[in-house]
PDB file of C-alpha atoms in Angstrom:
ATOM      1  CA  MET A 768      97.203 -16.496  62.978  1.00 62.00           C
ATOM      2  CA  ARG A 769      96.997 -14.925  59.592  1.00 73.00           C
ATOM      3  CA  PRO A 770      96.877 -11.113  59.490  1.00 75.00           C
ATOM      4  CA  ILE A 771      93.635 -11.056  57.493  1.00 78.00           C
ATOM      5  CA  THR A 772      91.881 -13.073  60.181  1.00 77.00           C
ATOM      6  CA  VAL A 773      92.985 -10.651  62.877  1.00 72.00           C
ATOM      7  CA  ILE A 774      91.720  -7.697  60.854  1.00 78.00           C
ATOM      8  CA  LEU A 775      88.303  -9.328  60.341  1.00 76.00           C
ATOM      9  CA  LEU A 776      87.948 -10.034  64.052  1.00 77.00           C
ATOM     10  CA  VAL A 777      88.762  -6.436  64.935  1.00 77.00           C
ATOM     11  CA  VAL A 778      86.251  -5.104  62.407  1.00 80.00           C
ATOM     12  CA  ALA A 779      83.538  -7.447  63.751  1.00 81.00           C
ATOM     13  CA  LEU A 780      84.159  -6.314  67.316  1.00 80.00           C
ATOM     14  CA  VAL A 781      83.964  -2.652  66.292  1.00 81.00           C
ATOM     15  CA  ILE A 782      80.665  -3.198  64.465  1.00 86.00           C
ATOM     16  CA  ALA A 783      79.170  -5.109  67.421  1.00 83.00           C
ATOM     17  CA  GLY A 784      80.219  -2.392  69.840  1.00 81.00           C
ATOM     18  CA  ALA A 785      78.770   0.357  67.672  1.00 82.00           C
ATOM     19  CA  THR A 786      75.468  -1.534  67.341  1.00 85.00           C
ATOM     20  CA  ALA A 787      75.180  -1.981  71.103  1.00 83.00           C
ATOM     21  CA  PHE A 788      75.984   1.672  71.697  1.00 82.00           C
ATOM     22  CA  PHE A 789      73.327   3.007  69.308  1.00 79.00           C
ATOM     23  CA  ALA A 790      70.727   0.528  70.584  1.00 82.00           C
ATOM     24  CA  LYS A 791      71.270   1.734  74.143  1.00 82.00           C
ATOM     25  CA  ARG A 792      70.989   5.359  73.052  1.00 82.00           C
ATOM     26  CA  LEU A 793      67.703   4.618  71.265  1.00 81.00           C
ATOM     27  CA  MET A 794      66.201   2.891  74.312  1.00 82.00           C
ATOM     28  CA  ASP A 795      67.311   5.714  76.578  1.00 78.00           C
ATOM     29  CA  ASN A 796      65.619   8.258  74.296  1.00 77.00           C
ATOM     30  CA  ARG A 797      62.356   6.291  74.381  1.00 72.00           C
ATOM     31  CA  ALA A 798      62.490   6.075  78.162  1.00 68.00           C
ATOM     32  CA  ASP A 799      63.097   9.820  78.400  1.00 65.00           C
ATOM     33  CA  THR A 800      60.124  10.474  76.070  1.00 65.00           C
ATOM     34  CA  ALA A 801      57.841   8.216  78.135  1.00 58.00           C
ATOM     35  CA  ALA A 802      58.972   9.890  81.340  1.00 57.00           C
ATOM     36  CA  THR A 803      58.292  13.289  79.811  1.00 57.00           C
ATOM     37  CA  GLN A 804      54.758  12.224  78.772  1.00 55.00           C
ATOM     38  CA  THR A 805      54.013  10.833  82.255  1.00 60.00           C
ATOM     39  CA  VAL A 806      54.935  14.140  83.796  1.00 60.00           C
ATOM     40  CA  ARG A 807      52.483  15.983  81.496  1.00 82.00           C
ATOM     41  CA  GLU A 808      49.368  15.036  83.433  1.00 89.00           C
ATOM     42  CA  LYS A 809      46.851  16.989  85.430  1.00 92.00           C
ATOM     43  CA  GLU A 810      44.316  15.873  88.007  1.00 94.00           C
ATOM     44  CA  ILE A 811      40.642  15.977  87.079  1.00 95.00           C
ATOM     45  CA  LEU A 812      37.459  15.019  88.931  1.00 96.00           C
ATOM     46  CA  VAL A 813      36.088  11.549  88.070  1.00 96.00           C
ATOM     47  CA  ALA A 814      33.335   9.254  89.344  1.00 95.00           C
ATOM     48  CA  THR A 815      34.403   6.547  91.789  1.00 95.00           C
ATOM     49  CA  ARG A 816      31.311   4.374  91.101  1.00 93.00           C
ATOM     50  CA  ASP A 817      28.407   4.098  88.688  1.00 92.00           C
ATOM     51  CA  ILE A 818      25.993   7.003  89.200  1.00 91.00           C
ATOM     52  CA  THR A 819      22.374   6.787  88.049  1.00 83.00           C
ATOM     53  CA  VAL A 820      20.146   9.600  86.824  1.00 75.00           C
ATOM     54  CA  GLY A 821      18.654  11.596  89.687  1.00 74.00           C
ATOM     55  CA  LYS A 822      21.115  10.343  92.324  1.00 82.00           C
ATOM     56  CA  ALA A 823      22.122  12.775  95.047  1.00 84.00           C
ATOM     57  CA  MET A 824      25.914  13.091  94.944  1.00 90.00           C
ATOM     58  CA  VAL A 825      28.000  12.437  98.052  1.00 93.00           C
ATOM     59  CA  ALA A 826      31.690  13.093  98.609  1.00 92.00           C
ATOM     60  CA  GLY A 827      32.545   9.419  98.099  1.00 93.00           C
ATOM     61  CA  ASP A 828      31.138   9.494  94.558  1.00 94.00           C
ATOM     62  CA  MET A 829      34.017  11.696  93.328  1.00 95.00           C
ATOM     63  CA  GLU A 830      37.812  11.734  93.469  1.00 95.00           C
ATOM     64  CA  TRP A 831      40.808  13.400  91.820  1.00 96.00           C
ATOM     65  CA  GLN A 832      42.651  11.307  89.246  1.00 94.00           C
ATOM     66  CA  PRO A 833      45.655  12.035  86.962  1.00 94.00           C
ATOM     67  CA  TRP A 834      44.665  12.482  83.331  1.00 92.00           C
ATOM     68  CA  PRO A 835      46.820  12.948  80.198  1.00 90.00           C
ATOM     69  CA  GLU A 836      47.050  16.657  79.550  1.00 89.00           C
ATOM     70  CA  ASP A 837      46.545  16.332  75.797  1.00 87.00           C
ATOM     71  CA  MET A 838      43.294  14.394  76.406  1.00 90.00           C
ATOM     72  CA  ILE A 839      41.690  16.866  78.800  1.00 91.00           C
ATOM     73  CA  ASP A 840      38.427  18.342  77.501  1.00 91.00           C
ATOM     74  CA  LYS A 841      37.517  21.915  78.406  1.00 91.00           C
ATOM     75  CA  ARG A 842      34.365  20.588  80.141  1.00 92.00           C
ATOM     76  CA  TYR A 843      36.401  18.550  82.647  1.00 94.00           C
ATOM     77  CA  ILE A 844      36.931  19.880  86.161  1.00 94.00           C
ATOM     78  CA  LEU A 845      40.634  20.547  86.868  1.00 94.00           C
ATOM     79  CA  ARG A 846      41.960  20.436  90.399  1.00 93.00           C
ATOM     80  CA  ASP A 847      44.314  23.339  89.727  1.00 91.00           C
ATOM     81  CA  SER A 848      41.399  25.740  89.217  1.00 90.00           C
ATOM     82  CA  ASN A 849      38.650  23.983  91.244  1.00 91.00           C
ATOM     83  CA  ARG A 850      40.193  22.634  94.435  1.00 91.00           C
ATOM     84  CA  ASP A 851      36.844  22.787  96.290  1.00 92.00           C
ATOM     85  CA  ALA A 852      34.903  20.997  93.545  1.00 93.00           C
ATOM     86  CA  ILE A 853      34.098  17.903  95.657  1.00 94.00           C
ATOM     87  CA  GLU A 854      32.582  20.041  98.400  1.00 93.00           C
ATOM     88  CA  THR A 855      30.783  22.180  95.817  1.00 92.00           C
ATOM     89  CA  PHE A 856      29.104  19.251  94.056  1.00 93.00           C
ATOM     90  CA  THR A 857      28.274  17.286  97.208  1.00 93.00           C
ATOM     91  CA  GLY A 858      24.479  17.345  97.516  1.00 88.00           C
ATOM     92  CA  SER A 859      23.903  18.036  93.827  1.00 87.00           C
ATOM     93  CA  THR A 860      21.822  15.754  91.586  1.00 83.00           C
ATOM     94  CA  ALA A 861      22.931  13.952  88.439  1.00 85.00           C
ATOM     95  CA  ARG A 862      21.122  15.018  85.268  1.00 78.00           C
ATOM     96  CA  THR A 863      22.585  12.023  83.435  1.00 78.00           C
ATOM     97  CA  GLY A 864      24.354   8.873  84.527  1.00 83.00           C
ATOM     98  CA  PHE A 865      28.116   8.385  84.994  1.00 92.00           C
ATOM     99  CA  VAL A 866      30.169   5.194  84.853  1.00 93.00           C
ATOM    100  CA  VAL A 867      33.056   4.513  87.182  1.00 94.00           C
ATOM    101  CA  GLY A 868      36.165   6.460  86.126  1.00 94.00           C
ATOM    102  CA  GLU A 869      34.237   8.849  83.860  1.00 95.00           C
ATOM    103  CA  PRO A 870      35.185  12.538  84.162  1.00 95.00           C
ATOM    104  CA  ILE A 871      32.628  14.632  86.039  1.00 95.00           C
ATOM    105  CA  GLN A 872      31.142  17.598  84.153  1.00 92.00           C
ATOM    106  CA  SER A 873      29.440  20.477  85.928  1.00 89.00           C
ATOM    107  CA  ALA A 874      26.765  20.774  83.210  1.00 83.00           C
ATOM    108  CA  ARG A 875      25.593  17.255  84.048  1.00 86.00           C
ATOM    109  CA  LEU A 876      25.012  18.088  87.716  1.00 86.00           C
ATOM    110  CA  PHE A 877      22.554  20.520  89.257  1.00 80.00           C
ATOM    111  CA  HIS A 878      21.397  21.720  92.637  1.00 78.00           C
ATOM    112  CA  GLN A 879      17.751  21.775  93.667  1.00 66.00           C
ATOM    113  CA  GLY A 880      16.492  25.231  92.794  1.00 63.00           C
ATOM    114  CA  ASP A 881      18.791  25.811  89.833  1.00 62.00           C
ATOM    115  CA  ALA A 882      16.973  27.300  86.836  1.00 54.00           C
ATOM    116  CA  GLY A 883      16.366  24.819  84.035  1.00 64.00           C
ATOM    117  CA  PHE A 884      17.390  21.738  85.989  1.00 67.00           C
ATOM    118  CA  LEU A 885      14.222  19.816  85.111  1.00 71.00           C
ATOM    119  CA  ALA A 886      14.471  20.642  81.414  1.00 74.00           C
ATOM    120  CA  GLY A 887      17.950  19.138  81.417  1.00 68.00           C
ATOM    121  CA  MET A 888      16.587  15.784  82.585  1.00 74.00           C
ATOM    122  CA  LEU A 889      13.994  15.493  79.812  1.00 78.00           C
ATOM    123  CA  SER A 890      14.623  13.332  76.779  1.00 77.00           C
ATOM    124  CA  PRO A 891      14.558  15.196  73.432  1.00 79.00           C
ATOM    125  CA  GLY A 892      10.998  15.995  72.358  1.00 88.00           C
ATOM    126  CA  MET A 893       9.427  15.005  75.690  1.00 90.00           C
ATOM    127  CA  ARG A 894       7.385  17.019  78.182  1.00 92.00           C
ATOM    128  CA  ALA A 895       7.197  17.097  81.992  1.00 92.00           C
ATOM    129  CA  VAL A 896       3.687  17.071  83.490  1.00 93.00           C
ATOM    130  CA  ALA A 897       2.729  17.136  87.171  1.00 92.00           C
ATOM    131  CA  ILE A 898      -0.226  15.006  88.304  1.00 91.00           C
ATOM    132  CA  ALA A 899      -2.002  15.662  91.594  1.00 88.00           C
ATOM    133  CA  VAL A 900      -2.509  12.305  93.317  1.00 83.00           C
ATOM    134  CA  LYS A 901      -3.628  10.894  96.624  1.00 76.00           C
ATOM    135  CA  PRO A 902      -1.663   8.114  98.368  1.00 66.00           C
ATOM    136  CA  GLU A 903      -4.216   5.493  97.343  1.00 61.00           C
ATOM    137  CA  ALA A 904      -4.047   6.747  93.728  1.00 56.00           C
ATOM    138  CA  GLY A 905      -0.242   6.797  93.615  1.00 54.00           C
ATOM    139  CA  ALA A 906       0.787   3.188  94.284  1.00 61.00           C
ATOM    140  CA  GLY A 907       0.359   3.717  98.019  1.00 57.00           C
ATOM    141  CA  GLY A 908       3.103   6.336  98.091  1.00 62.00           C
ATOM    142  CA  PHE A 909       5.821   3.875  97.033  1.00 74.00           C
ATOM    143  CA  LEU A 910       6.848   5.760  93.905  1.00 80.00           C
ATOM    144  CA  THR A 911      10.427   6.902  93.334  1.00 80.00           C
ATOM    145  CA  PRO A 912      12.039   8.909  90.520  1.00 81.00           C
ATOM    146  CA  GLY A 913      12.995   6.574  87.698  1.00 82.00           C
ATOM    147  CA  ASP A 914       9.971   4.282  88.099  1.00 85.00           C
ATOM    148  CA  ARG A 915       7.665   3.629  85.136  1.00 89.00           C
ATOM    149  CA  VAL A 916       3.921   4.194  85.512  1.00 91.00           C
ATOM    150  CA  ASP A 917       0.635   4.175  83.597  1.00 92.00           C
ATOM    151  CA  VAL A 918      -1.733   7.131  83.935  1.00 93.00           C
ATOM    152  CA  ILE A 919      -5.401   6.150  84.373  1.00 92.00           C
ATOM    153  CA  LEU A 920      -8.415   8.433  83.910  1.00 91.00           C
ATOM    154  CA  SER A 921     -11.605   7.705  85.887  1.00 88.00           C
ATOM    155  CA  TYR A 922     -14.735   9.710  85.117  1.00 83.00           C
ATOM    156  CA  SER A 923     -18.436   9.753  86.005  1.00 79.00           C
ATOM    157  CA  PHE A 924     -21.352  11.825  84.730  1.00 71.00           C
ATOM    158  CA  LYS A 925     -24.851  12.460  86.043  1.00 68.00           C
ATOM    159  CA  ARG A 926     -27.582  13.444  83.607  1.00 62.00           C
ATOM    160  CA  LYS A 927     -31.334  13.217  83.208  1.00 59.00           C
ATOM    161  CA  GLY A 928     -33.063  10.984  80.697  1.00 55.00           C
ATOM    162  CA  SER A 929     -34.286  12.964  77.723  1.00 54.00           C
ATOM    163  CA  GLY A 930     -34.701  12.785  73.999  1.00 52.00           C
ATOM    164  CA  GLY A 931     -37.951  10.825  74.012  1.00 46.00           C
ATOM    165  CA  ILE A 932     -36.393   7.654  75.463  1.00 46.00           C
ATOM    166  CA  SER A 933     -38.438   6.091  78.220  1.00 44.00           C
ATOM    167  CA  ILE A 934     -36.181   5.559  81.262  1.00 46.00           C
ATOM    168  CA  ALA A 935     -37.436   4.555  84.683  1.00 48.00           C
ATOM    169  CA  ASP A 936     -34.865   6.567  86.655  1.00 50.00           C
ATOM    170  CA  SER A 937     -34.916  10.317  86.327  1.00 52.00           C
ATOM    171  CA  ASN A 938     -31.141  10.577  86.990  1.00 62.00           C
ATOM    172  CA  ILE A 939     -28.520   8.388  85.296  1.00 64.00           C
ATOM    173  CA  TRP A 940     -24.999   7.829  86.595  1.00 68.00           C
ATOM    174  CA  GLU A 941     -22.484   6.775  83.950  1.00 71.00           C
ATOM    175  CA  ALA A 942     -18.866   5.922  84.891  1.00 76.00           C
ATOM    176  CA  GLY A 943     -15.784   4.645  83.147  1.00 80.00           C
ATOM    177  CA  SER A 944     -12.019   4.221  83.490  1.00 84.00           C
ATOM    178  CA  GLN A 945      -9.226   3.797  80.974  1.00 87.00           C
ATOM    179  CA  THR A 946      -5.454   4.125  80.603  1.00 90.00           C
ATOM    180  CA  ILE A 947      -4.585   7.300  78.706  1.00 92.00           C
ATOM    181  CA  VAL A 948      -0.752   7.209  78.992  1.00 92.00           C
ATOM    182  CA  ARG A 949       1.423   4.104  79.225  1.00 92.00           C
ATOM    183  CA  ASP A 950       4.995   3.544  80.422  1.00 90.00           C
ATOM    184  CA  ALA A 951       5.781   7.110  81.535  1.00 92.00           C
ATOM    185  CA  ARG A 952       9.004   7.779  83.463  1.00 89.00           C
ATOM    186  CA  VAL A 953       8.663   9.345  86.914  1.00 88.00           C
ATOM    187  CA  LEU A 954      10.871  12.442  87.108  1.00 86.00           C
ATOM    188  CA  GLY A 955      10.023  13.528  90.624  1.00 83.00           C
ATOM    189  CA  VAL A 956       7.767  12.976  93.609  1.00 84.00           C
ATOM    190  CA  ASP A 957       6.466  16.249  95.031  1.00 80.00           C
ATOM    191  CA  GLN A 958       9.537  18.521  94.760  1.00 72.00           C
ATOM    192  CA  LYS A 959      12.081  15.732  95.280  1.00 67.00           C
ATOM    193  CA  MET A 960      14.009  14.190  92.419  1.00 62.00           C
ATOM    194  CA  SER A 961      16.464  11.900  94.198  1.00 56.00           C
ATOM    195  CA  GLY A 962      16.108   8.141  94.215  1.00 53.00           C
ATOM    196  CA  ASP A 963      15.375   7.965  97.955  1.00 50.00           C
ATOM    197  CA  ALA A 964      12.583  10.567  97.837  1.00 46.00           C
ATOM    198  CA  ALA A 965       9.694   8.167  98.400  1.00 46.00           C
ATOM    199  CA  ALA A 966      11.180   4.885  99.512  1.00 49.00           C
ATOM    200  CA  THR A 967       9.258   4.779 102.791  1.00 50.00           C
ATOM    201  CA  GLY A 968       5.680   5.188 101.542  1.00 52.00           C
ATOM    202  CA  VAL A 969       5.310   8.918 102.170  1.00 58.00           C
ATOM    203  CA  LYS A 970       2.011  10.693 101.554  1.00 69.00           C
ATOM    204  CA  MET A 971       2.729  12.287  98.221  1.00 74.00           C
ATOM    205  CA  LYS A 972       0.729  15.143  96.737  1.00 83.00           C
ATOM    206  CA  SER A 973       2.001  15.164  93.158  1.00 86.00           C
ATOM    207  CA  VAL A 974       3.994  13.088  90.709  1.00 90.00           C
ATOM    208  CA  THR A 975       5.906  14.577  87.771  1.00 90.00           C
ATOM    209  CA  VAL A 976       6.134  12.291  84.739  1.00 92.00           C
ATOM    210  CA  GLU A 977       7.859  12.458  81.352  1.00 93.00           C
ATOM    211  CA  VAL A 978       5.422  12.066  78.452  1.00 93.00           C
ATOM    212  CA  THR A 979       5.055  12.868  74.765  1.00 93.00           C
ATOM    213  CA  PRO A 980       3.318  16.114  73.702  1.00 93.00           C
ATOM    214  CA  GLU A 981       0.171  14.092  72.932  1.00 92.00           C
ATOM    215  CA  GLY A 982       0.344  12.495  76.362  1.00 92.00           C
ATOM    216  CA  ALA A 983       0.626  15.925  78.009  1.00 93.00           C
ATOM    217  CA  GLU A 984      -2.561  17.036  76.247  1.00 92.00           C
ATOM    218  CA  LYS A 985      -4.456  13.950  77.377  1.00 91.00           C
ATOM    219  CA  ILE A 986      -3.357  14.376  80.986  1.00 92.00           C
ATOM    220  CA  ALA A 987      -4.486  18.023  80.947  1.00 92.00           C
ATOM    221  CA  LEU A 988      -7.858  17.018  79.496  1.00 89.00           C
ATOM    222  CA  GLY A 989      -8.210  14.120  81.907  1.00 89.00           C
ATOM    223  CA  ALA A 990      -7.598  16.367  84.912  1.00 89.00           C
ATOM    224  CA  ALA A 991     -10.432  18.609  83.699  1.00 88.00           C
ATOM    225  CA  ILE A 992     -13.063  15.888  83.214  1.00 86.00           C
ATOM    226  CA  GLY A 993     -12.194  13.306  85.849  1.00 88.00           C
ATOM    227  CA  ALA A 994      -9.735  11.960  88.398  1.00 89.00           C
ATOM    228  CA  LEU A 995      -6.212  10.818  87.509  1.00 91.00           C
ATOM    229  CA  SER A 996      -4.264   8.030  89.176  1.00 89.00           C
ATOM    230  CA  VAL A 997      -0.962   6.318  88.432  1.00 90.00           C
ATOM    231  CA  ALA A 998      -0.224   2.593  88.366  1.00 89.00           C
ATOM    232  CA  LEU A 999       3.319   1.351  88.975  1.00 87.00           C
ATOM    233  CA  ARG A1000       4.722  -0.856  86.198  1.00 88.00           C
ATOM    234  CA  SER A1001       7.083  -3.789  86.514  1.00 83.00           C
ATOM    235  CA  LEU A1002      10.743  -3.214  85.705  1.00 74.00           C
ATOM    236  CA  ALA A1003      10.605  -6.161  83.311  1.00 69.00           C
ATOM    237  CA  MET A1004       8.866  -5.396  80.025  1.00 63.00           C
ATOM    238  CA  ALA A1005       6.192  -7.889  79.017  1.00 55.00           C
ATOM    239  CA  ASP A1006       6.380  -9.622  75.649  1.00 54.00           C
ATOM    240  CA  GLY A1007       4.814  -7.585  72.873  1.00 54.00           C
ATOM    241  CA  GLU A1008       4.887  -4.265  74.756  1.00 58.00           C
ATOM    242  CA  ASP A1009       6.150  -1.080  73.158  1.00 57.00           C
ATOM    243  CA  GLN A1010       9.641   0.046  74.093  1.00 52.00           C
ATOM    244  CA  TYR A1011       8.736   3.738  74.144  1.00 50.00           C
ATOM    245  CA  PRO A1012       5.980   5.527  76.089  1.00 52.00           C
ATOM    246  CA  ARG A1013       2.786   6.109  74.170  1.00 53.00           C
ATOM    247  CA  ALA A1014      -0.566   7.767  74.732  1.00 50.00           C
ATOM    248  CA  THR A1015      -4.004   6.374  74.066  1.00 51.00           C
ATOM    249  CA  THR A1016      -5.290   7.623  70.725  1.00 51.00           C
ATOM    250  CA  ASP A1017      -8.056  10.201  70.453  1.00 51.00           C
ATOM    251  CA  MET A1018     -10.333   7.555  68.948  1.00 51.00           C
ATOM    252  CA  ASP A1019      -9.784   5.270  71.938  1.00 55.00           C
ATOM    253  CA  THR A1020     -10.644   8.102  74.318  1.00 55.00           C
ATOM    254  CA  LEU A1021     -13.754   9.100  72.406  1.00 54.00           C
ATOM    255  CA  MET A1022     -14.974   5.511  72.219  1.00 55.00           C
ATOM    256  CA  GLY A1023     -14.444   5.097  75.951  1.00 54.00           C
ATOM    257  CA  LEU A1024     -16.385   8.253  76.739  1.00 55.00           C
ATOM    258  CA  ARG A1025     -19.161   7.225  74.387  1.00 53.00           C
ATOM    259  CA  ASP A1026     -19.504   3.835  76.025  1.00 52.00           C
ATOM    260  CA  ALA A1027     -19.557   5.398  79.487  1.00 48.00           C
ATOM    261  CA  LEU A1028     -22.088   8.086  78.611  1.00 48.00           C
ATOM    262  CA  VAL A1029     -24.622   6.332  76.410  1.00 49.00           C
ATOM    263  CA  GLY A1030     -23.688   2.671  76.451  1.00 48.00           C
ATOM    264  CA  ASN A1031     -26.159   1.589  79.151  1.00 49.00           C
ATOM    265  CA  THR A1032     -28.907   3.834  77.796  1.00 45.00           C
ATOM    266  CA  LEU A1033     -28.617   2.326  74.336  1.00 44.00           C
ATOM    267  CA  LYS A1034     -28.722  -1.171  75.789  1.00 50.00           C
ATOM    268  CA  LYS A1035     -31.942  -0.369  77.681  1.00 47.00           C
ATOM    269  CA  PHE A1036     -33.488   1.071  74.569  1.00 41.00           C
ATOM    270  CA  GLN A1037     -32.479  -1.884  72.393  1.00 46.00           C
ATOM    271  CA  ALA A1038     -33.878  -4.336  74.955  1.00 49.00           C
ATOM    272  CA  ALA A1039     -37.243  -2.539  75.277  1.00 46.00           C
ATOM    273  CA  ASP A1040     -40.357  -4.629  74.488  1.00 45.00           C
ATOM    274  CA  THR A1041     -42.123  -1.841  72.581  1.00 41.00           C
ATOM    275  CA  PRO A1042     -39.983  -0.566  69.736  1.00 44.00           C
ATOM    276  CA  LEU A1043     -40.322   2.945  68.469  1.00 40.00           C
ATOM    277  CA  THR A1044     -42.669   3.177  65.464  1.00 42.00           C
ATOM    278  CA  GLN A1045     -42.970   6.010  63.040  1.00 45.00           C
ATOM    279  CA  ALA A1046     -46.324   7.791  62.966  1.00 45.00           C
ATOM    280  CA  PRO A1047     -48.314   7.117  59.771  1.00 51.00           C
ATOM    281  CA  PRO A1048     -48.293   9.979  57.300  1.00 53.00           C
ATOM    282  CA  LYS A1049     -51.356  12.178  57.049  1.00 54.00           C
ATOM    283  CA  SER A1050     -53.859  11.031  54.446  1.00 54.00           C
ATOM    284  CA  VAL A1051     -53.905  13.063  51.293  1.00 51.00           C
ATOM    285  CA  ALA A1052     -57.190  13.517  49.435  1.00 52.00           C
ATOM    286  CA  LYS A1053     -57.165  11.730  46.132  1.00 52.00           C
ATOM    287  CA  PRO A1054     -58.035  13.788  43.064  1.00 51.00           C
ATOM    288  CA  LYS A1055     -61.565  13.496  41.811  1.00 52.00           C
ATOM    289  CA  THR A1056     -62.084  11.304  38.797  1.00 49.00           C
ATOM    290  CA  VAL A1057     -64.805  11.944  36.275  1.00 49.00           C
ATOM    291  CA  SER A1058     -66.404   8.953  34.604  1.00 51.00           C
ATOM    292  CA  GLN A1059     -67.139   9.336  30.920  1.00 51.00           C
ATOM    293  CA  PRO A1060     -70.479   7.900  29.746  1.00 50.00           C
ATOM    294  CA  THR A1061     -70.144   4.910  27.494  1.00 51.00           C
ATOM    295  CA  GLY A1062     -70.692   5.697  23.846  1.00 52.00           C
ATOM    296  CA  SER A1063     -70.621   9.503  24.386  1.00 55.00           C
ATOM    297  CA  ASN A1064     -68.313  11.896  22.499  1.00 62.00           C
ATOM    298  CA  SER A1065     -68.510  14.596  25.165  1.00 69.00           C
ATOM    299  CA  VAL A1066     -65.928  15.407  27.871  1.00 67.00           C
ATOM    300  CA  LYS A1067     -66.638  17.285  31.087  1.00 72.00           C
ATOM    301  CA  VAL A1068     -63.959  19.841  31.994  1.00 65.00           C
ATOM    302  CA  TYR A1069     -63.640  21.726  35.287  1.00 63.00           C
ATOM    303  CA  ARG A1070     -62.218  25.256  34.990  1.00 66.00           C
ATOM    304  CA  GLY A1071     -61.935  27.230  38.200  1.00 59.00           C
ATOM    305  CA  GLY A1072     -64.692  25.217  39.798  1.00 62.00           C
ATOM    306  CA  GLN A1073     -67.093  25.600  36.852  1.00 71.00           C
ATOM    307  CA  LEU A1074     -68.177  22.587  34.880  1.00 73.00           C
ATOM    308  CA  THR A1075     -68.277  22.724  31.114  1.00 76.00           C
ATOM    309  CA  THR A1076     -68.938  20.008  28.569  1.00 76.00           C
ATOM    310  CA  GLU A1077     -67.062  19.747  25.324  1.00 70.00           C
ATOM    311  CA  GLN A1078     -68.607  17.826  22.464  1.00 68.00           C
ATOM    312  CA  PHE A1079     -66.536  16.009  19.871  1.00 60.00           C
ATOM    313  CA  ARG A1080     -67.951  14.873  16.616  1.00 59.00           C
TER     314      ARG A1080
END
């Protein structure tokens, strides 16, 4: 074998060996880096299942799970500093929903009686209003937090006929009913805000709903002039319905009250056989006219009740 061939083979073997050596070193370094990153984890509290708004938390809803240390937010609950967190949050209520595997945050949970817990459940710009209801006026007691309802105002008035309109009855009963708030979210039933608060048809005394500021005003006014009731809505939205809760306009309310108060009276008046007629005006004495004799150049003039005659030539 020629010497040059032997030299080339040796050089090729050296290069191949060096390449394999450096490749192994590079892979070992990457493995060491990955192992180092895996070690830099801490356990945080996460949700084991999907949690809805208003759900009462149980121990099985939470668990400790390793989490990359460089991805831990200051709002997360660390096991190192909160080893009793599961016991602490058992029995609390979710202000907002969680998805499975999502880190639990203490600000999104509250205990019944905590200050400001209800305000934390309200959507931005919305108001919470309590409505006193009877079982028959509250969907038979089968309302639960998270349901959607309409608020209905029923009113009746008793007044005497007056104003010159001939009415057979001395007392008139006028009544009406209309929806003043639509698609309001139920926040709580009595003082309970968990999803199982009213699942068995309990006799509720009040329902707290989430409404717009205008809706809150209408409910307050409705409670002062009549009786309020709530009607449970279907979970499926009908075609053409608004996506967001709305209140009946002031004009709608005024028109409804007008129809209830004077609608029947106006109908009776319009159907009466004898229409109202305006009294004839008083007769006014016509001014006296003085006839001038034919062919005469004289004119009779009255001054202060005295008659004088003027002659013209």
